[in-house]
CSV table of N, CA and C in Angstrom, one decimal:
chain,number,residue,atom,x,y,z
A,1,MET,N,-13.3,18.9,14.6
A,1,MET,CA,-13.0,18.3,13.3
A,1,MET,C,-14.0,17.2,13.0
A,2,ASN,N,-14.6,17.2,11.8
A,2,ASN,CA,-15.6,16.2,11.4
A,2,ASN,C,-14.9,14.9,11.1
A,3,ASN,N,-15.3,13.8,11.8
A,3,ASN,CA,-14.6,12.5,11.6
A,3,ASN,C,-15.3,11.7,10.5
A,4,ASN,N,-16.3,12.3,9.8
A,4,ASN,CA,-17.0,11.5,8.8
A,4,ASN,C,-17.0,12.2,7.5
A,5,VAL,N,-17.0,11.4,6.4
A,5,VAL,CA,-17.2,11.9,5.1
A,5,VAL,C,-18.3,11.1,4.5
A,6,ASN,N,-19.4,11.8,4.1
A,6,ASN,CA,-20.6,11.2,3.5
A,6,ASN,C,-21.1,10.0,4.4
A,7,GLY,N,-21.1,10.2,5.7
A,7,GLY,CA,-21.6,9.2,6.6
A,7,GLY,C,-20.6,8.1,6.9
A,8,ARG,N,-19.4,8.1,6.5
A,8,ARG,CA,-18.4,7.1,6.7
A,8,ARG,C,-17.2,7.7,7.4
A,9,PRO,N,-16.4,6.9,8.0
A,9,PRO,CA,-15.2,7.5,8.7
A,9,PRO,C,-14.2,8.1,7.6
A,10,LYS,N,-13.5,9.1,8.1
A,10,LYS,CA,-12.5,9.8,7.2
A,10,LYS,C,-11.3,8.9,6.9
A,11,CYS,N,-11.0,8.0,7.8
A,11,CYS,CA,-9.8,7.1,7.6
A,11,CYS,C,-10.1,5.7,7.9
A,12,LEU,N,-9.3,4.8,7.3
A,12,LEU,CA,-9.4,3.4,7.5
A,12,LEU,C,-8.0,2.8,7.6
A,13,ALA,N,-7.8,1.9,8.5
A,13,ALA,CA,-6.4,1.3,8.6
A,13,ALA,C,-6.5,-0.2,8.3
A,14,ILE,N,-5.5,-0.7,7.6
A,14,ILE,CA,-5.3,-2.1,7.5
A,14,ILE,C,-3.9,-2.4,7.9
A,15,ASP,N,-3.8,-3.6,8.5
A,15,ASP,CA,-2.5,-4.0,9.1
A,15,ASP,C,-2.0,-5.4,8.6
A,16,ARG,N,-0.8,-5.6,8.7
A,16,ARG,CA,-0.1,-6.8,8.4
A,16,ARG,C,-0.3,-7.2,7.0
A,17,PHE,N,-0.2,-6.2,6.1
A,17,PHE,CA,-0.3,-6.5,4.6
A,17,PHE,C,1.1,-6.9,4.2
A,18,PRO,N,1.1,-7.8,3.2
A,18,PRO,CA,2.4,-8.3,2.7
A,18,PRO,C,3.3,-7.2,2.1
A,19,VAL,N,4.6,-7.3,2.4
A,19,VAL,CA,5.6,-6.3,1.9
A,19,VAL,C,5.8,-6.6,0.4
A,20,PRO,N,5.7,-5.5,-0.5
A,20,PRO,CA,5.9,-5.7,-1.9
A,20,PRO,C,7.4,-5.8,-2.3
A,21,PRO,N,7.7,-6.3,-3.4
A,21,PRO,CA,9.0,-6.2,-3.9
A,21,PRO,C,9.3,-4.8,-4.5
A,22,SER,N,10.6,-4.6,-4.7
A,22,SER,CA,11.0,-3.3,-5.2
A,22,SER,C,10.5,-3.2,-6.7
A,23,VAL,N,10.3,-1.9,-7.1
A,23,VAL,CA,9.9,-1.7,-8.5
A,23,VAL,C,11.0,-2.2,-9.5
A,24,ASN,N,12.2,-2.3,-9.0
A,24,ASN,CA,13.3,-2.8,-9.8
A,24,ASN,C,13.2,-4.2,-10.2
A,25,THR,N,12.4,-5.0,-9.4
A,25,THR,CA,12.2,-6.4,-9.6
A,25,THR,C,10.8,-6.8,-10.1
A,26,LEU,N,10.0,-5.9,-10.5
A,26,LEU,CA,8.6,-6.2,-10.9
A,26,LEU,C,8.5,-6.9,-12.3
A,27,TYR,N,9.2,-6.4,-13.2
A,27,TYR,CA,9.1,-6.8,-14.6
A,27,TYR,C,10.4,-7.2,-15.2
A,28,ALA,N,10.3,-8.1,-16.2
A,28,ALA,CA,11.5,-8.5,-16.9
A,28,ALA,C,11.2,-8.5,-18.4
A,29,HIS,N,12.2,-8.2,-19.2
A,29,HIS,CA,12.0,-8.2,-20.7
A,29,HIS,C,12.3,-9.6,-21.2
A,30,VAL,N,11.4,-10.2,-21.8
A,30,VAL,CA,11.5,-11.5,-22.4
A,30,VAL,C,11.0,-11.5,-23.8
A,31,ASN,N,11.9,-11.7,-24.8
A,31,ASN,CA,11.5,-11.7,-26.2
A,31,ASN,C,10.8,-10.5,-26.6
A,32,GLY,N,11.3,-9.3,-26.2
A,32,GLY,CA,10.7,-8.0,-26.5
A,32,GLY,C,9.4,-7.7,-25.8
A,33,ARG,N,9.0,-8.5,-24.8
A,33,ARG,CA,7.8,-8.2,-24.0
A,33,ARG,C,8.2,-8.0,-22.6
A,34,MET,N,7.4,-7.2,-21.9
A,34,MET,CA,7.6,-7.1,-20.4
A,34,MET,C,6.7,-8.0,-19.7
A,35,ILE,N,7.2,-8.9,-18.9
A,35,ILE,CA,6.3,-9.8,-18.1
A,35,ILE,C,6.6,-9.6,-16.6
A,36,LYS,N,5.7,-10.0,-15.8
A,36,LYS,CA,5.8,-10.0,-14.4
A,36,LYS,C,6.9,-11.0,-14.0
A,37,THR,N,7.7,-10.6,-13.1
A,37,THR,CA,8.8,-11.5,-12.6
A,37,THR,C,8.2,-12.5,-11.6
A,38,ARG,N,9.0,-13.5,-11.2
A,38,ARG,CA,8.6,-14.4,-10.2
A,38,ARG,C,8.4,-13.7,-8.9
A,39,ALA,N,9.2,-12.7,-8.5
A,39,ALA,CA,9.0,-12.0,-7.3
A,39,ALA,C,7.6,-11.3,-7.3
A,40,TYR,N,7.3,-10.7,-8.4
A,40,TYR,CA,6.0,-10.0,-8.4
A,40,TYR,C,4.8,-11.0,-8.3
A,41,ARG,N,4.9,-12.1,-9.1
A,41,ARG,CA,3.9,-13.1,-9.0
A,41,ARG,C,3.7,-13.7,-7.6
A,42,LYS,N,4.9,-13.9,-6.9
A,42,LYS,CA,4.8,-14.4,-5.5
A,42,LYS,C,4.2,-13.4,-4.6
A,43,TYR,N,4.4,-12.1,-4.8
A,43,TYR,CA,3.8,-11.0,-4.1
A,43,TYR,C,2.3,-11.1,-4.3
A,44,GLU,N,1.9,-11.2,-5.5
A,44,GLU,CA,0.4,-11.3,-5.8
A,44,GLU,C,-0.2,-12.5,-5.1
A,45,GLN,N,0.5,-13.6,-5.0
A,45,GLN,CA,0.0,-14.8,-4.3
A,45,GLN,C,-0.1,-14.5,-2.8
A,46,ASP,N,0.9,-13.8,-2.3
A,46,ASP,CA,0.9,-13.4,-0.8
A,46,ASP,C,-0.3,-12.5,-0.6
A,47,VAL,N,-0.6,-11.6,-1.5
A,47,VAL,CA,-1.8,-10.8,-1.3
A,47,VAL,C,-3.1,-11.6,-1.3
A,48,PHE,N,-3.2,-12.5,-2.2
A,48,PHE,CA,-4.4,-13.4,-2.3
A,48,PHE,C,-4.6,-14.2,-1.0
A,49,ARG,N,-3.4,-14.7,-0.5
A,49,ARG,CA,-3.5,-15.4,0.8
A,49,ARG,C,-4.0,-14.5,1.9
A,50,TRP,N,-3.5,-13.2,1.9
A,50,TRP,CA,-4.0,-12.2,2.9
A,50,TRP,C,-5.5,-12.0,2.7
A,51,LEU,N,-5.9,-11.9,1.5
A,51,LEU,CA,-7.3,-11.6,1.2
A,51,LEU,C,-8.2,-12.8,1.8
A,52,ASN,N,-7.7,-14.0,1.7
A,52,ASN,CA,-8.5,-15.1,2.1
A,52,ASN,C,-8.6,-15.2,3.7
A,53,VAL,N,-7.6,-14.6,4.3
A,53,VAL,CA,-7.6,-14.6,5.8
A,53,VAL,C,-8.4,-13.4,6.3
A,54,GLU,N,-8.3,-12.2,5.6
A,54,GLU,CA,-8.8,-11.0,6.1
A,54,GLU,C,-10.2,-10.6,5.4
A,55,VAL,N,-11.1,-11.5,5.4
A,55,VAL,CA,-12.4,-11.4,4.7
A,55,VAL,C,-13.1,-10.2,5.3
A,56,GLU,N,-13.3,-10.1,6.6
A,56,GLU,CA,-14.0,-9.0,7.2
A,56,GLU,C,-13.3,-7.6,6.9
A,57,GLN,N,-12.0,-7.6,7.0
A,57,GLN,CA,-11.3,-6.4,6.7
A,57,GLN,C,-11.5,-5.9,5.2
A,58,ILE,N,-11.6,-6.9,4.3
A,58,ILE,CA,-11.8,-6.6,2.9
A,58,ILE,C,-13.2,-6.0,2.7
A,59,LYS,N,-14.2,-6.5,3.4
A,59,LYS,CA,-15.5,-5.9,3.4
A,59,LYS,C,-15.5,-4.4,3.8
A,60,GLN,N,-14.8,-4.2,4.9
A,60,GLN,CA,-14.7,-2.8,5.4
A,60,GLN,C,-14.0,-1.9,4.4
A,61,ILE,N,-13.0,-2.4,3.8
A,61,ILE,CA,-12.2,-1.6,2.9
A,61,ILE,C,-13.1,-1.2,1.7
A,62,ARG,N,-13.7,-2.2,1.1
A,62,ARG,CA,-14.5,-2.0,-0.1
A,62,ARG,C,-15.7,-1.1,0.2
A,63,SER,N,-16.3,-1.2,1.4
A,63,SER,CA,-17.4,-0.3,1.8
A,63,SER,C,-16.9,1.1,2.0
A,64,PHE,N,-15.7,1.3,2.6
A,64,PHE,CA,-15.1,2.6,2.8
A,64,PHE,C,-14.9,3.3,1.4
A,65,PHE,N,-14.5,2.6,0.4
A,65,PHE,CA,-14.2,3.2,-0.9
A,65,PHE,C,-15.4,3.2,-1.8
A,66,LYS,N,-16.5,2.7,-1.4
A,66,LYS,CA,-17.7,2.6,-2.3
A,66,LYS,C,-18.2,4.0,-2.6
A,67,ASP,N,-18.5,4.3,-3.9
A,67,ASP,CA,-19.0,5.6,-4.3
A,67,ASP,C,-18.1,6.7,-3.8
A,68,ILE,N,-16.8,6.6,-4.1
A,68,ILE,CA,-15.8,7.6,-3.6
A,68,ILE,C,-16.0,9.0,-4.2
A,69,GLY,N,-16.7,9.1,-5.4
A,69,GLY,CA,-17.0,10.4,-5.9
A,69,GLY,C,-15.9,11.3,-6.1
A,70,SER,N,-16.0,12.5,-5.6
A,70,SER,CA,-15.0,13.6,-5.8
A,70,SER,C,-14.0,13.6,-4.7
A,71,TYR,N,-13.9,12.6,-3.9
A,71,TYR,CA,-12.8,12.5,-2.9
A,71,TYR,C,-11.6,11.8,-3.5
A,72,VAL,N,-10.5,12.1,-2.9
A,72,VAL,CA,-9.2,11.5,-3.3
A,72,VAL,C,-8.6,10.9,-2.0
A,73,VAL,N,-7.6,10.1,-2.2
A,73,VAL,CA,-7.0,9.3,-1.0
A,73,VAL,C,-5.6,9.8,-0.7
A,74,HIS,N,-5.4,9.9,0.6
A,74,HIS,CA,-4.0,10.1,1.1
A,74,HIS,C,-3.7,8.8,1.8
A,75,VAL,N,-2.5,8.2,1.4
A,75,VAL,CA,-2.1,6.9,1.9
A,75,VAL,C,-0.9,7.0,2.8
A,76,ASP,N,-1.0,6.7,4.0
A,76,ASP,CA,0.1,6.6,4.9
A,76,ASP,C,0.5,5.2,5.1
A,77,THR,N,1.8,4.9,4.9
A,77,THR,CA,2.3,3.5,4.8
A,77,THR,C,3.5,3.4,5.7
A,78,MET,N,3.5,2.3,6.6
A,78,MET,CA,4.6,2.0,7.5
A,78,MET,C,5.1,0.6,7.1
A,79,PHE,N,6.3,0.5,6.6
A,79,PHE,CA,6.9,-0.7,6.2
A,79,PHE,C,7.7,-1.3,7.4
A,80,HIS,N,7.2,-2.4,8.0
A,80,HIS,CA,7.9,-3.1,9.1
A,80,HIS,C,8.8,-4.1,8.4
A,81,MET,N,10.1,-3.9,8.5
A,81,MET,CA,11.0,-4.8,7.8
A,81,MET,C,12.1,-5.3,8.8
A,82,GLN,N,12.6,-6.5,8.4
A,82,GLN,CA,13.7,-7.1,9.3
A,82,GLN,C,14.8,-6.1,9.5
A,83,LYS,N,15.2,-6.0,10.7
A,83,LYS,CA,16.2,-5.0,11.0
A,83,LYS,C,17.5,-5.0,10.1
A,84,GLY,N,17.9,-6.3,9.8
A,84,GLY,CA,19.1,-6.5,8.9
A,84,GLY,C,18.9,-6.0,7.5
A,85,ARG,N,17.6,-5.8,7.1
A,85,ARG,CA,17.3,-5.3,5.7
A,85,ARG,C,17.4,-3.8,5.6
A,86,ILE,N,17.3,-3.1,6.8
A,86,ILE,CA,17.2,-1.6,6.7
A,86,ILE,C,18.3,-0.9,7.6
A,87,ILE,N,19.0,-1.7,8.4
A,87,ILE,CA,20.0,-1.1,9.3
A,87,ILE,C,21.3,-1.9,9.2
A,88,CYS,N,22.4,-1.3,8.9
A,88,CYS,CA,23.7,-2.0,8.8
A,88,CYS,C,24.2,-2.4,10.2
A,89,LYS,N,25.1,-3.3,10.3
A,89,LYS,CA,25.7,-3.7,11.6
A,89,LYS,C,26.3,-2.5,12.3
A,90,ASN,N,26.8,-1.5,11.6
A,90,ASN,CA,27.4,-0.3,12.3
A,90,ASN,C,26.3,0.7,12.7
A,91,GLY,N,25.0,0.3,12.6
A,91,GLY,CA,24.0,1.2,13.0
A,91,GLY,C,23.5,2.2,12.0
A,92,LYS,N,24.1,2.3,10.9
A,92,LYS,CA,23.7,3.3,9.9
A,92,LYS,C,22.6,2.7,9.0
A,93,PRO,N,21.8,3.6,8.3
A,93,PRO,CA,20.8,3.1,7.4
A,93,PRO,C,21.4,2.3,6.3
A,94,LYS,N,20.8,1.2,5.9
A,94,LYS,CA,21.2,0.3,4.8
A,94,LYS,C,20.6,0.9,3.5
A,95,ARG,N,21.3,0.7,2.4
A,95,ARG,CA,20.7,1.0,1.2
A,95,ARG,C,19.5,0.2,0.9
A,96,ASN,N,18.4,0.8,1.0
A,96,ASN,CA,17.1,0.1,0.8
A,96,ASN,C,16.1,1.1,0.5
A,97,ASP,N,15.9,1.3,-0.8
A,97,ASP,CA,15.0,2.4,-1.2
A,97,ASP,C,13.5,1.9,-1.1
A,98,THR,N,13.0,2.2,0.1
A,98,THR,CA,11.6,1.8,0.4
A,98,THR,C,10.6,2.4,-0.5
A,99,SER,N,10.9,3.6,-1.0
A,99,SER,CA,9.9,4.2,-1.9
A,99,SER,C,9.7,3.4,-3.2
A,100,ASN,N,10.7,2.6,-3.6
A,100,ASN,CA,10.6,1.7,-4.7
A,100,ASN,C,9.5,0.7,-4.6
A,101,ARG,N,9.1,0.5,-3.4
A,101,ARG,CA,8.1,-0.6,-3.1
A,101,ARG,C,6.6,0.0,-3.2
A,102,LEU,N,6.5,1.3,-3.3
A,102,LEU,CA,5.2,1.9,-3.3
A,102,LEU,C,4.4,1.6,-4.6
A,103,LYS,N,5.1,1.5,-5.7
A,103,LYS,CA,4.4,1.2,-7.0
A,103,LYS,C,3.6,-0.1,-7.0
A,104,ALA,N,4.3,-1.2,-6.6
A,104,ALA,CA,3.6,-2.5,-6.5
A,104,ALA,C,2.5,-2.4,-5.5
A,105,LEU,N,2.8,-1.8,-4.3
A,105,LEU,CA,1.8,-1.7,-3.3
A,105,LEU,C,0.6,-1.0,-3.8
A,106,HIS,N,0.7,0.2,-4.3
A,106,HIS,CA,-0.4,1.0,-4.8
A,106,HIS,C,-1.2,0.2,-5.9
A,107,ASP,N,-0.4,-0.4,-6.8
A,107,ASP,CA,-1.1,-1.2,-7.9
A,107,ASP,C,-2.0,-2.3,-7.3
A,108,VAL,N,-1.5,-3.0,-6.4
A,108,VAL,CA,-2.2,-4.1,-5.8
A,108,VAL,C,-3.4,-3.6,-5.0
A,109,LEU,N,-3.1,-2.6,-4.2
A,109,LEU,CA,-4.2,-2.0,-3.4
A,109,LEU,C,-5.3,-1.5,-4.2
A,110,SER,N,-5.0,-0.8,-5.3
A,110,SER,CA,-6.1,-0.2,-6.1
A,110,SER,C,-6.8,-1.2,-6.9
A,111,SER,N,-6.1,-2.1,-7.5
A,111,SER,CA,-6.8,-3.1,-8.5
A,111,SER,C,-7.4,-4.3,-7.8
A,112,ILE,N,-6.6,-4.9,-6.8
A,112,ILE,CA,-7.1,-6.2,-6.2
A,112,ILE,C,-7.9,-5.9,-4.9
A,113,ILE,N,-7.4,-5.0,-4.1
A,113,ILE,CA,-8.0,-4.9,-2.8
A,113,ILE,C,-9.2,-3.9,-2.8
A,114,ILE,N,-9.0,-2.7,-3.4
A,114,ILE,CA,-10.1,-1.7,-3.3
A,114,ILE,C,-11.0,-1.7,-4.5
A,115,GLY,N,-10.4,-1.9,-5.7
A,115,GLY,CA,-11.3,-1.8,-6.9
A,115,GLY,C,-11.5,-0.5,-7.5
A,116,ILE,N,-10.5,0.5,-7.2
A,116,ILE,CA,-10.5,1.8,-7.9
A,116,ILE,C,-9.2,2.0,-8.6
A,117,ASP,N,-9.2,3.0,-9.4
A,117,ASP,CA,-7.9,3.3,-10.1
A,117,ASP,C,-7.0,4.0,-9.2
A,118,ASP,N,-5.7,3.8,-9.3
A,118,ASP,CA,-4.7,4.4,-8.4
A,118,ASP,C,-4.6,5.9,-8.7
A,119,SER,N,-5.3,6.4,-9.7
A,119,SER,CA,-5.3,7.9,-9.8
A,119,SER,C,-5.9,8.6,-8.7
A,120,TYR,N,-6.7,7.9,-7.9
A,120,TYR,CA,-7.3,8.4,-6.7
A,120,TYR,C,-6.3,8.6,-5.5
A,121,PHE,N,-5.1,8.0,-5.6
A,121,PHE,CA,-4.1,8.1,-4.6
A,121,PHE,C,-3.3,9.4,-4.9
A,122,TRP,N,-3.7,10.5,-4.2
A,122,TRP,CA,-3.1,11.8,-4.5
A,122,TRP,C,-1.9,12.2,-3.6
A,123,SER,N,-1.8,11.6,-2.5
A,123,SER,CA,-0.7,12.0,-1.6
A,123,SER,C,-0.5,10.9,-0.6
A,124,GLY,N,0.5,11.0,0.2
A,124,GLY,CA,0.8,10.0,1.2
A,124,GLY,C,2.2,10.2,1.8
A,125,THR,N,2.4,9.3,2.8
A,125,THR,CA,3.7,9.3,3.4
A,125,THR,C,4.1,7.8,3.5
A,126,PHE,N,5.4,7.6,3.7
A,126,PHE,CA,5.9,6.2,4.0
A,126,PHE,C,7.0,6.3,5.0
A,127,SER,N,7.1,5.3,5.7
A,127,SER,CA,8.2,5.2,6.7
A,127,SER,C,8.6,3.7,6.9
A,128,LYS,N,9.7,3.5,7.5
A,128,LYS,CA,10.1,2.1,7.7
A,128,LYS,C,10.4,2.0,9.2
A,129,CYS,N,10.2,0.8,9.7
A,129,CYS,CA,10.4,0.5,11.1
A,129,CYS,C,11.0,-0.9,11.2
A,130,PRO,N,12.1,-1.1,11.9
A,130,PRO,CA,12.7,-2.4,12.0
A,130,PRO,C,11.9,-3.3,12.9
A,131,VAL,N,11.9,-4.6,12.5
A,131,VAL,CA,11.3,-5.7,13.4
A,131,VAL,C,12.4,-6.7,13.6
A,132,GLN,N,12.4,-7.3,14.7
A,132,GLN,CA,13.5,-8.3,15.1
A,132,GLN,C,13.3,-9.6,14.3
A,133,SER,N,12.1,-10.1,14.1
A,133,SER,CA,11.9,-11.4,13.5
A,133,SER,C,10.7,-11.3,12.5
A,134,GLY,N,10.6,-12.4,11.8
A,134,GLY,CA,9.5,-12.4,10.8
A,134,GLY,C,9.9,-11.8,9.5
A,135,ASP,N,9.0,-12.0,8.5
A,135,ASP,CA,9.3,-11.5,7.2
A,135,ASP,C,8.9,-10.0,7.0
A,136,GLY,N,8.3,-9.4,8.0
A,136,GLY,CA,7.9,-8.0,7.9
A,136,GLY,C,6.5,-7.9,7.3
A,137,HIS,N,6.0,-6.7,7.4
A,137,HIS,CA,4.6,-6.5,6.9
A,137,HIS,C,4.5,-5.0,6.7
A,138,VAL,N,3.3,-4.6,6.1
A,138,VAL,CA,3.0,-3.2,5.9
A,138,VAL,C,1.7,-2.8,6.6
A,139,ASP,N,1.7,-1.7,7.3
A,139,ASP,CA,0.5,-1.2,7.9
A,139,ASP,C,0.1,0.1,7.1
A,140,ILE,N,-1.1,0.2,6.8
A,140,ILE,CA,-1.6,1.3,5.9
A,140,ILE,C,-2.8,2.0,6.4
A,141,VAL,N,-2.8,3.3,6.3
A,141,VAL,CA,-4.0,4.1,6.7
A,141,VAL,C,-4.4,4.9,5.5
A,142,PHE,N,-5.6,4.8,5.1
A,142,PHE,CA,-6.2,5.6,4.0
A,142,PHE,C,-7.0,6.7,4.6
A,143,TRP,N,-6.8,7.9,4.1
A,143,TRP,CA,-7.6,9.1,4.5
A,143,TRP,C,-8.3,9.6,3.2
A,144,LEU,N,-9.7,9.9,3.4
A,144,LEU,CA,-10.4,10.5,2.3
A,144,LEU,C,-10.3,12.0,2.5
A,145,ARG,N,-10.1,12.7,1.4
A,145,ARG,CA,-10.0,14.1,1.4
A,145,ARG,C,-10.7,14.7,0.2
A,146,GLU,N,-11.3,15.8,0.4
A,146,GLU,CA,-12.0,16.5,-0.7
A,146,GLU,C,-11.0,17.0,-1.7
A,147,ILE,N,-11.3,16.7,-3.0
A,147,ILE,CA,-10.3,17.1,-4.0
A,147,ILE,C,-10.0,18.6,-4.0
A,148,GLU,N,-10.9,19.4,-3.7
A,148,GLU,CA,-10.7,20.9,-3.6
A,148,GLU,C,-9.7,21.2,-2.5
A,149,SER,N,-9.6,20.4,-1.4
A,149,SER,CA,-8.7,20.7,-0.3
A,149,SER,C,-7.3,20.8,-0.7
A,150,TYR,N,-6.9,20.2,-1.8
A,150,TYR,CA,-5.5,20.2,-2.2
A,150,TYR,C,-5.1,21.6,-2.8
A,151,GLY,N,-6.0,22.4,-3.1
A,151,GLY,CA,-5.6,23.7,-3.6
A,151,GLY,C,-5.6,24.8,-2.6
A,152,LYS,N,-5.9,24.4,-1.3
A,152,LYS,CA,-6.0,25.4,-0.2
A,152,LYS,C,-4.8,25.1,0.7
A,153,LEU,N,-4.4,26.2,1.4
A,153,LEU,CA,-3.4,26.1,2.4
A,153,LEU,C,-4.1,25.6,3.7
A,154,ASN,N,-3.4,24.7,4.4
A,154,ASN,CA,-4.0,24.2,5.7
A,154,ASN,C,-3.5,25.0,6.8
């Protein structure tokens, strides 16, 4: 299996990215307009703080996506969240629609981090993993794929 695409790796991982809010809390209607909520603005601030710390990682990310051309992106996402947010005391899954967090994550990744339109995000997976302490974080792996590969059976 070829591990490179146009002389660059096929995949790139970033870790400890801020956990986005649910899509249900991104916007509010105020005087007939939709505006970003406090939760969404706080998330964007968390992302900018992450950017200021992860300068080298940002250079790698932007280099990876430079001249993406006819490739599209598969995004694998692991949400590391406090155990109490995703698992009930009785051990059953808690109502926590993690897929509702993908919209804010993809918007921020495409516009602020990578600098491409999120129309390049063609596929992906997401999962959640409990953590005992801390606010949680997101680990992400980007895979470049030829756009034609989506019409073929693997």
